[in-house]
Amino acid sequence: MSARDAGEAASIRKIINRFKKSMAVKETTSLFLKSPDIFQISYKTPSGSLHPSINKMKLAACQGCNVEYTPAGTYSTFNDAENTMTQYKLTLQFGELDPIYDKDYDNHPIGF
């Protein structure tokens, strides 16, 4: 991700923060912890229907969020209050929460 202005830079920081926060365990006032956020991921065609040539996914949790702060190989920031990096590379890893059964392949050309 490369920001072209201060507004985009702020949006990129928010996106990175949101994914990191979503994959973290939630504290409660009780003895128990709450689960991380769950994602419903789907690929759509321009018309909004499910894409028939890309895999489907069941409900998933974000298991990994890797941020590369210097994807171009050099340290470079904007001259803003937060010294926002000029580029970020965000790699996310999702894991489905339910097992994939053979019958799940019946209703989609590619499957899971």
Short mmCIF file of C-alpha atoms in Angstrom, two decimals:
data_model
loop_
_atom_site.label_atom_id
_atom_site.label_comp_id
_atom_site.label_asym_id
_atom_site.label_seq_id
_atom_site.Cartn_x
_atom_site.Cartn_y
_atom_site.Cartn_z
CA MET A 1 0.00 0.00 0.00
CA SER A 2 1.32 3.40 -0.95
CA ALA A 3 -0.31 6.60 0.28
CA ARG A 4 -0.62 9.54 -2.09
CA ASP A 5 -1.64 12.06 0.55
CA ALA A 6 -2.14 12.51 4.31
CA GLY A 7 -5.70 11.14 4.19
CA GLU A 8 -4.61 7.91 2.53
CA ALA A 9 -1.72 7.60 4.98
CA ALA A 10 -4.16 7.81 7.89
CA SER A 11 -6.40 5.20 6.24
CA ILE A 12 -3.49 2.80 5.78
CA ARG A 13 -2.50 3.12 9.44
CA LYS A 14 -6.13 2.45 10.44
CA ILE A 15 -6.32 -0.64 8.20
CA ILE A 16 -3.14 -2.11 9.69
CA ASN A 17 -4.29 -1.32 13.24
CA ARG A 18 -7.74 -2.84 12.60
CA PHE A 19 -6.38 -6.16 11.34
CA LYS A 20 -3.88 -6.43 14.22
CA LYS A 21 -6.60 -5.58 16.74
CA SER A 22 -9.11 -7.98 15.15
CA MET A 23 -6.78 -10.96 15.48
CA ALA A 24 -6.01 -10.30 19.14
CA VAL A 25 -7.75 -11.97 22.08
CA LYS A 26 -10.23 -9.69 23.85
CA GLU A 27 -10.04 -9.05 27.60
CA THR A 28 -13.13 -9.18 29.80
CA THR A 29 -13.89 -8.33 33.40
CA SER A 30 -14.39 -12.02 34.15
CA LEU A 31 -11.87 -14.84 34.36
CA PHE A 32 -12.39 -15.80 30.70
CA LEU A 33 -11.10 -14.22 27.51
CA LYS A 34 -13.12 -13.50 24.37
CA SER A 35 -12.24 -14.87 20.95
CA PRO A 36 -10.66 -12.79 18.20
CA ASP A 37 -12.93 -11.37 15.48
CA ILE A 38 -14.35 -13.64 12.78
CA PHE A 39 -14.29 -12.74 9.08
CA GLN A 40 -16.66 -13.68 6.25
CA ILE A 41 -14.50 -13.53 3.14
CA SER A 42 -15.87 -13.86 -0.37
CA TYR A 43 -14.77 -12.99 -3.87
CA LYS A 44 -17.31 -11.17 -6.01
CA THR A 45 -17.71 -10.45 -9.71
CA PRO A 46 -18.29 -6.85 -10.83
CA SER A 47 -22.05 -7.58 -10.79
CA GLY A 48 -21.85 -8.60 -7.10
CA SER A 49 -22.40 -12.36 -7.42
CA LEU A 50 -19.97 -14.96 -6.06
CA HIS A 51 -16.99 -15.40 -8.36
CA PRO A 52 -17.24 -18.90 -9.91
CA SER A 53 -13.51 -19.24 -10.65
CA ILE A 54 -12.09 -18.35 -7.24
CA ASN A 55 -12.30 -20.48 -4.10
CA LYS A 56 -15.00 -20.04 -1.46
CA MET A 57 -14.21 -19.62 2.21
CA LYS A 58 -16.09 -20.50 5.36
CA LEU A 59 -16.05 -18.23 8.39
CA ALA A 60 -12.41 -17.55 9.21
CA ALA A 61 -10.13 -16.04 11.83
CA CYS A 62 -7.08 -13.96 11.00
CA GLN A 63 -4.15 -16.11 12.13
CA GLY A 64 -1.36 -13.91 10.87
CA CYS A 65 -0.83 -10.25 10.09
CA ASN A 66 2.63 -9.46 8.80
CA VAL A 67 3.53 -5.87 7.97
CA GLU A 68 6.64 -5.12 5.97
CA TYR A 69 7.49 -1.49 6.63
CA THR A 70 10.15 -1.14 3.94
CA PRO A 71 8.90 -3.19 0.95
CA ALA A 72 11.04 -1.10 -1.45
CA GLY A 73 14.12 -1.88 0.63
CA THR A 74 14.68 1.64 1.92
CA TYR A 75 13.47 3.63 4.90
CA SER A 76 11.24 6.45 3.62
CA THR A 77 8.56 8.42 5.48
CA PHE A 78 6.22 11.30 4.84
CA ASN A 79 6.84 14.55 6.67
CA ASP A 80 3.70 14.24 8.80
CA ALA A 81 3.21 14.12 12.57
CA GLU A 82 3.27 10.29 12.61
CA ASN A 83 6.20 9.88 10.16
CA THR A 84 4.01 7.55 8.09
CA MET A 85 5.99 5.16 5.93
CA THR A 86 5.65 5.81 2.19
CA GLN A 87 4.90 2.12 1.55
CA TYR A 88 3.65 -0.88 3.48
CA LYS A 89 3.25 -4.50 2.45
CA LEU A 90 0.46 -6.24 4.36
CA THR A 91 0.24 -10.04 4.31
CA LEU A 92 -2.75 -11.67 6.00
CA GLN A 93 -3.28 -15.34 6.80
CA PHE A 94 -6.80 -16.61 7.47
CA GLY A 95 -7.86 -20.01 8.80
CA GLU A 96 -11.34 -21.39 8.41
CA LEU A 97 -13.09 -22.26 11.65
CA ASP A 98 -15.14 -25.22 10.39
CA PRO A 99 -13.76 -28.28 8.61
CA ILE A 100 -14.28 -28.54 4.87
CA TYR A 101 -16.31 -31.60 3.93
CA ASP A 102 -16.53 -33.32 0.56
CA LYS A 103 -20.18 -32.22 0.19
CA ASP A 104 -19.04 -28.57 0.40
CA TYR A 105 -17.62 -28.95 -3.13
CA ASP A 106 -21.04 -29.76 -4.61
CA ASN A 107 -22.35 -26.19 -4.91
CA HIS A 108 -19.37 -24.31 -6.36
CA PRO A 109 -17.28 -25.03 -9.52
CA ILE A 110 -13.92 -24.58 -7.76
CA GLY A 111 -14.80 -25.31 -4.14
CA PHE A 112 -12.84 -24.33 -1.05
#
